[in-house]
Short mmCIF file of C-alpha atoms and ligand atoms in Angstrom, two decimals:
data_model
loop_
_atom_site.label_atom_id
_atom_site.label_comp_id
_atom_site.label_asym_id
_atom_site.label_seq_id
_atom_site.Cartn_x
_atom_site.Cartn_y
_atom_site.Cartn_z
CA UNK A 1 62.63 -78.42 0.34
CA UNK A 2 59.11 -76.93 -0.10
CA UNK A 3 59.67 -72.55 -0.24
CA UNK A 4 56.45 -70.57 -0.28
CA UNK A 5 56.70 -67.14 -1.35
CA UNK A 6 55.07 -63.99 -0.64
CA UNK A 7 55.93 -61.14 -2.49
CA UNK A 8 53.83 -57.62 -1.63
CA UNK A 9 53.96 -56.02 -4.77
CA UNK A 10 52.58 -56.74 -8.14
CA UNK A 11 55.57 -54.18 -10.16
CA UNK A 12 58.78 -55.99 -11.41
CA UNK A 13 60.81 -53.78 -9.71
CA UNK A 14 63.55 -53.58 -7.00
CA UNK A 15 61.29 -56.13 -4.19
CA UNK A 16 60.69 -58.53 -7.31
CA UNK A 17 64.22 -58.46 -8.06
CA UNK A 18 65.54 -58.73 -4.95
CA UNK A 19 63.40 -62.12 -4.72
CA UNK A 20 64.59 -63.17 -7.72
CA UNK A 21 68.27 -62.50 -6.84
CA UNK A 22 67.49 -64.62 -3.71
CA UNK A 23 65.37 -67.78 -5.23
CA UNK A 24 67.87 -67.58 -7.97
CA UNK A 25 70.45 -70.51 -5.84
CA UNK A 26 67.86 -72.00 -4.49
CA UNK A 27 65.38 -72.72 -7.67
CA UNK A 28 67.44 -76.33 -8.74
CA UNK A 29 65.67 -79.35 -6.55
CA UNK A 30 63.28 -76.99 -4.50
CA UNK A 31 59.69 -77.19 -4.49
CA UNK A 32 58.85 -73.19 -4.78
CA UNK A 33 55.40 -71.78 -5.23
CA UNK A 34 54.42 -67.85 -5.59
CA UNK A 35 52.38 -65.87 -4.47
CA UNK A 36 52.45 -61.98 -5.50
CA UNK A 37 50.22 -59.37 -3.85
CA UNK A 38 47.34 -57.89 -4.01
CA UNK A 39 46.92 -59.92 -7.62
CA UNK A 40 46.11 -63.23 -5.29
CA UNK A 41 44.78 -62.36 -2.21
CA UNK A 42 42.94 -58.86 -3.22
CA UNK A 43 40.46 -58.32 0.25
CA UNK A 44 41.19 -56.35 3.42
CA UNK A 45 39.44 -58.37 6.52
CA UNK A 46 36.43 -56.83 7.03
CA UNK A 47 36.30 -57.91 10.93
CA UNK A 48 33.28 -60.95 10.66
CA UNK A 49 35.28 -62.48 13.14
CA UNK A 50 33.62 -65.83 11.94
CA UNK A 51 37.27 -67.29 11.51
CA UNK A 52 37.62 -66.93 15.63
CA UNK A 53 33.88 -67.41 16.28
CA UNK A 54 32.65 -70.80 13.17
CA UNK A 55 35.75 -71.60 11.74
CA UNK A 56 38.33 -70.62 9.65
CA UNK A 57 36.48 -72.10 6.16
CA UNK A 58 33.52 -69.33 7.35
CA UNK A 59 35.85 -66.68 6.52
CA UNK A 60 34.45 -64.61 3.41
CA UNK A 61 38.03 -64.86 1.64
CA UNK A 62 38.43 -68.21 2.64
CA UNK A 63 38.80 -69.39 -1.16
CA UNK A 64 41.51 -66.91 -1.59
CA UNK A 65 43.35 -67.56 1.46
CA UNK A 66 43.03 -71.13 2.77
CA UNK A 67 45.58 -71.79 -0.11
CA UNK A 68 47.92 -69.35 0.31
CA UNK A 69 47.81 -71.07 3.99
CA UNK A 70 48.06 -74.57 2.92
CA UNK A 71 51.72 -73.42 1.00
CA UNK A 72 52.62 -71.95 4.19
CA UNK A 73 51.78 -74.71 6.12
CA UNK A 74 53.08 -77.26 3.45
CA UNK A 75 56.41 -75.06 3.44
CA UNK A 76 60.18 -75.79 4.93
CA UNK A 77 61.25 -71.97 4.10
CA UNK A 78 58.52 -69.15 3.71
CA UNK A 79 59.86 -65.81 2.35
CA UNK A 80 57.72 -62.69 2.18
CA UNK A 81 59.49 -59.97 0.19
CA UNK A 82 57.80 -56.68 0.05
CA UNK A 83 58.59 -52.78 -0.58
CA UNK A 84 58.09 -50.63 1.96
CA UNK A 85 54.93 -47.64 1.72
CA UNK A 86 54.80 -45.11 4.32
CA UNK A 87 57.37 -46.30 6.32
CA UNK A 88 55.28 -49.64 7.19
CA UNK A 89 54.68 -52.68 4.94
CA UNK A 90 52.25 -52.72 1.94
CA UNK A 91 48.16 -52.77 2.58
CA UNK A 92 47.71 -55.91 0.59
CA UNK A 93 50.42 -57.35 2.88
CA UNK A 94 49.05 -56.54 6.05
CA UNK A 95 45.71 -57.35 4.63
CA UNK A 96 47.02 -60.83 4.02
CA UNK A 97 48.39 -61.38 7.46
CA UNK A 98 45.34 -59.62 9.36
CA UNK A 99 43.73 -62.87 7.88
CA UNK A 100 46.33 -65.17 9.63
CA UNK A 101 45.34 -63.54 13.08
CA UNK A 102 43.42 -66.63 13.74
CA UNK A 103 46.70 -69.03 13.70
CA UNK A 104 48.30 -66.89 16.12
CA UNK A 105 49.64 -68.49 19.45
CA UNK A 106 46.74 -67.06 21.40
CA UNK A 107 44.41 -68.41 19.56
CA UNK A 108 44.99 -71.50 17.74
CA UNK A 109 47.99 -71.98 16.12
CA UNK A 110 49.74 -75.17 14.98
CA UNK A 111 52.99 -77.05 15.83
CA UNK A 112 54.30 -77.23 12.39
CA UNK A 113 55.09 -73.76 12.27
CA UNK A 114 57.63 -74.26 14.93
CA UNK A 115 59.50 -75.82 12.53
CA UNK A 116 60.13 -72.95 9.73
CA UNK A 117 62.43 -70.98 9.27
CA UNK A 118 61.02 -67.81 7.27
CA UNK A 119 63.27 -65.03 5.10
CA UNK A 120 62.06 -61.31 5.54
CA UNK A 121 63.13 -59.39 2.24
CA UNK A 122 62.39 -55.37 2.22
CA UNK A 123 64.00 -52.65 0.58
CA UNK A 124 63.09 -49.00 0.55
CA UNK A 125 64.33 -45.71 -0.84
CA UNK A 126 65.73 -44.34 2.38
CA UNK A 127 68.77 -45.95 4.30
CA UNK A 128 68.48 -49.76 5.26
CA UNK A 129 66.72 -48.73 9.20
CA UNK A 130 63.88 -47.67 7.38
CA UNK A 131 63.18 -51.16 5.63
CA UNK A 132 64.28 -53.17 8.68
CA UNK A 133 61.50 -51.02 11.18
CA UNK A 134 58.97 -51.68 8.61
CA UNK A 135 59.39 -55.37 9.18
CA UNK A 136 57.48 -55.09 12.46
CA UNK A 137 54.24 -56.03 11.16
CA UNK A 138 55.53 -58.95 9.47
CA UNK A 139 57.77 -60.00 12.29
CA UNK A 140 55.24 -59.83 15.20
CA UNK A 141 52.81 -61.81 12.63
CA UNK A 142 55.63 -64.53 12.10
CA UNK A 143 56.71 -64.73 15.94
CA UNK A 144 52.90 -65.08 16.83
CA UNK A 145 52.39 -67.87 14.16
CA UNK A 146 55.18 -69.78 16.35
CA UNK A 147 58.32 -69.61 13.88
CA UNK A 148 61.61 -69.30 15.85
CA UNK A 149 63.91 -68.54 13.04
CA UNK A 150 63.49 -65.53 11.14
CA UNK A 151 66.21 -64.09 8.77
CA UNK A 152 66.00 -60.73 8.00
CA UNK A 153 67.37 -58.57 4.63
CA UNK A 154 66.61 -54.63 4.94
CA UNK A 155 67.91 -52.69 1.60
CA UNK A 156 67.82 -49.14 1.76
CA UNK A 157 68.10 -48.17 -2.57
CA UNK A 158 69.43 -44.54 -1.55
CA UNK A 159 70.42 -44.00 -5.41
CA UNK A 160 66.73 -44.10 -6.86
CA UNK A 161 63.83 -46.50 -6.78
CA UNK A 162 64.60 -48.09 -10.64
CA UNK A 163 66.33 -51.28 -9.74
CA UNK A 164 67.60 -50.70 -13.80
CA UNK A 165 68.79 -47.20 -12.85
CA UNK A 166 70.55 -48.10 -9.67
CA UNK A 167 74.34 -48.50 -10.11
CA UNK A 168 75.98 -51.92 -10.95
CA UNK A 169 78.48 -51.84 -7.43
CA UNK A 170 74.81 -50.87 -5.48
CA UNK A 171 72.74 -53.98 -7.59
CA UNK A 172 75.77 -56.34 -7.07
CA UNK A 173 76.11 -55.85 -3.14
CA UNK A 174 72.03 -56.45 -2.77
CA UNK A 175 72.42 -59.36 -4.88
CA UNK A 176 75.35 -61.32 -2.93
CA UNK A 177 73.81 -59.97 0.02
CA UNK A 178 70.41 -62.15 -0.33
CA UNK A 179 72.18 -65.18 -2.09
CA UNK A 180 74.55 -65.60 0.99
CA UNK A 181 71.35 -65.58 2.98
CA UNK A 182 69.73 -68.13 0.73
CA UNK A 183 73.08 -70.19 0.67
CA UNK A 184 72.22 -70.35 4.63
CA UNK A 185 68.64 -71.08 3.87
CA UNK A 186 69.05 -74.03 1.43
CA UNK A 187 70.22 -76.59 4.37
CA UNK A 188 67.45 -78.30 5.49
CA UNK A 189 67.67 -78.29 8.89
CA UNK A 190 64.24 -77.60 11.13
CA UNK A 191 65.15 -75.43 13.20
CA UNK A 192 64.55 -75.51 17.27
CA UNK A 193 61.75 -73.66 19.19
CA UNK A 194 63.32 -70.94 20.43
CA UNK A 195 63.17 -69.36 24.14
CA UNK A 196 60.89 -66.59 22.82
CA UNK A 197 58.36 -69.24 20.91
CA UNK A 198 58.38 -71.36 24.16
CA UNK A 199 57.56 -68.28 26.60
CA UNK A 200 54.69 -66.85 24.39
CA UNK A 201 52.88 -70.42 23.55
CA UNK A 202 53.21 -71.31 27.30
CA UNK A 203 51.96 -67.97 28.34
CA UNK A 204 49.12 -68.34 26.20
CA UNK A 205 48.67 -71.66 27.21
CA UNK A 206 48.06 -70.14 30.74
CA UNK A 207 45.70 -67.84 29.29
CA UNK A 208 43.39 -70.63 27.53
CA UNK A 209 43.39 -72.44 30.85
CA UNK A 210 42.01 -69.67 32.59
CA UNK A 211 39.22 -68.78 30.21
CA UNK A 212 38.43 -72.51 30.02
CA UNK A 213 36.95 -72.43 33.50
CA UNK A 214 34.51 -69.69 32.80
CA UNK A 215 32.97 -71.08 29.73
CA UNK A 216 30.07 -73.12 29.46
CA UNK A 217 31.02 -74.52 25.98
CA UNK A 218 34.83 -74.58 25.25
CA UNK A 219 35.59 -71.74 22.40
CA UNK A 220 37.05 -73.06 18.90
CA UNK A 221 40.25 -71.61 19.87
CA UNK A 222 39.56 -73.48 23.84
CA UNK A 223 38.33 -76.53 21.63
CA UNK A 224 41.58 -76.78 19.40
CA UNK A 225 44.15 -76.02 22.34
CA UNK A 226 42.07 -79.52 24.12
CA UNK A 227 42.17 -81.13 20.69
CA UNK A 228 46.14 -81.11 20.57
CA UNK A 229 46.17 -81.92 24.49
CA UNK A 230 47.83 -78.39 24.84
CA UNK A 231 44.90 -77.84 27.80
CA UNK A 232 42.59 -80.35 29.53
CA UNK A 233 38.68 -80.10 30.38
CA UNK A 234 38.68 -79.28 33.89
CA UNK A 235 37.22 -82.21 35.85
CA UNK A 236 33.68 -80.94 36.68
CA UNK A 237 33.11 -79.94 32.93
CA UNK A 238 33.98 -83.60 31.67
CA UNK A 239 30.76 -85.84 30.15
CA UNK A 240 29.28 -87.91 32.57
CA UNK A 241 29.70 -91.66 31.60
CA UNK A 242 25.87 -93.22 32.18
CA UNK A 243 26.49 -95.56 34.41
C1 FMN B 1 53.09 -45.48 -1.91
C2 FMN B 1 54.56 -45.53 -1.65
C3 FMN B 1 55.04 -45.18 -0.41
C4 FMN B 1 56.41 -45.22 -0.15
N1 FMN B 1 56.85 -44.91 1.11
C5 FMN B 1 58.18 -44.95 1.36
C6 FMN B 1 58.69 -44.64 2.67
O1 FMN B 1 57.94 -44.34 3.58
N2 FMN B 1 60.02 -44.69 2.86
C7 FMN B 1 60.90 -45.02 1.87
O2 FMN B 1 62.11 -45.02 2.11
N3 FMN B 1 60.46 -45.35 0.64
C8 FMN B 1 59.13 -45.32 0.36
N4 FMN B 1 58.66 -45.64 -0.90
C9 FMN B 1 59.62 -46.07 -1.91
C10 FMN B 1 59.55 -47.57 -2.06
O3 FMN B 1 59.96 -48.23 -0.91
C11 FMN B 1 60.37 -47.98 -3.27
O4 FMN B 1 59.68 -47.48 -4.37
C12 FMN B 1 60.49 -49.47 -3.35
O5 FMN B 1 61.40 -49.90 -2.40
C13 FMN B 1 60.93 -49.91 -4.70
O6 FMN B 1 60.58 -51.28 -4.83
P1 FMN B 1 59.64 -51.75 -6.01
O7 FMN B 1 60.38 -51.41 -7.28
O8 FMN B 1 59.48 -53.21 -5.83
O9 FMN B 1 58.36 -51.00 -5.90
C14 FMN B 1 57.31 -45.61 -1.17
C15 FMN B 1 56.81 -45.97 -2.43
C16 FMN B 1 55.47 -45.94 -2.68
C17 FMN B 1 54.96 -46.37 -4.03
#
């Protein structure tokens, strides 16, 4: 199995342990490649738009994150494992997934995704609730990507923010917490497009219909929903055989 990883914090602390503790089962016979933030993808999106509007290669960052996309896209299992700051998810995080905007269902995403699973790691200082509502950003980005099956793991440290200095019961329970999640995780089985997935990409698929009609030239995100014979040209729009 091919696992990309995503980790949102450069420190060897409590997220990078908690992503050990979870790889840990799952490092024999797996493909795994890292990724730790902001180290390898260091830019905010600074709103071009040229991924939506020339292409995602036009994209200033591209170098930095057409990679980190390929893994993804190359990937049976994609965990992103980050601490949480102000209640929300990590600016280098978010900066990473603002540049994934462009794969989203309603613009042009790709059927591989649909079959992913992805693993959600987050821990915080306050109780669990905290780190599971801080998912949101990475959750919506996910869903919108098209992966049905997300797995979720929300630690709340209470005791301190040391992963050293928490208590051995505390470390322990994290630990077999995320390695019976990767013990789910290491069975390779794609999983199915769920109801959700299905609703949002045929929504969307109503959506790129409709602007179809009122464009002279079909958008890159009309032209690659055409391409993959998600939407046809309407009939008046088609090229003329010379006959
Ligand atoms: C800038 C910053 C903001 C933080 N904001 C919160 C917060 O809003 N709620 C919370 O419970 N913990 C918060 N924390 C604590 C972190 O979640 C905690 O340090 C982290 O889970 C430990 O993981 P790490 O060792 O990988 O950094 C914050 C920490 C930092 C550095």
């Amino acid at each position: 199995m091919n696992i990309a990883v995503i980790i949102g914090t450069e420190a060897k602390g409590c997220t990078y342990s908690i992503k050990e503790a979870f790889l840990k089962p799952l490092r024999g016979g797996n493909e795994i490649v890292e990724y730790t933030l902001p180290k390898d993808m260091p830019h905010a999106c600074i709103g071009c738009k040229a991924c939506f509007m020339k292409g995602t290669e036009k994209c200033p960052h591209a170098p930095l994150v057409m990679p980190i996309w390929d893994s993804i896209a190359k990937a049976d299992l994609l965990v992103i494992a980050a601490p949480v700051y102000g209640l929300g998810i990590p600016s280098a995080l978010k900066a990473l997934l603002d540049h994934f905007c462009v794969r989203w269902m309603v613009h042009r995403p790709e059927l591989i995704m649909n079959s992913k699973r992805a693993v959600v790691l987050t821990n915080c200082v306050g109780p669990f609730f905290i780190a599971r509502a801080a998912q949101r950003d990475i959750m919506n980005s996910l869903s919108w990507m098209g992966i049905s099956k997300i797995s979720r793991n929300s630690v709340g440290l209470i005791e301190g923010i040391v992963w050293e200095e928490l208590s051995e019961k505390r470390r322990t329970k994290i630990v077999s917490k995320v390695q019976s999640l990767a013990a789910r995780c290491s069975a390779n089985n794609p999983p199915r497009k769920n109801l959700k997935t299905r609703a949002a990409f045929f929504a969307c698929k109503l959506m790129h219909k409709a602007a179809l009609k009122s464009e002279e030239i079909p958008s890159l995100d009309n032209r690659h929903w055409i391409d993959n014979g998600w939407i046809k040209l309407p009939e008046e729009k088609m090229p003329r055989s010379a006959s």
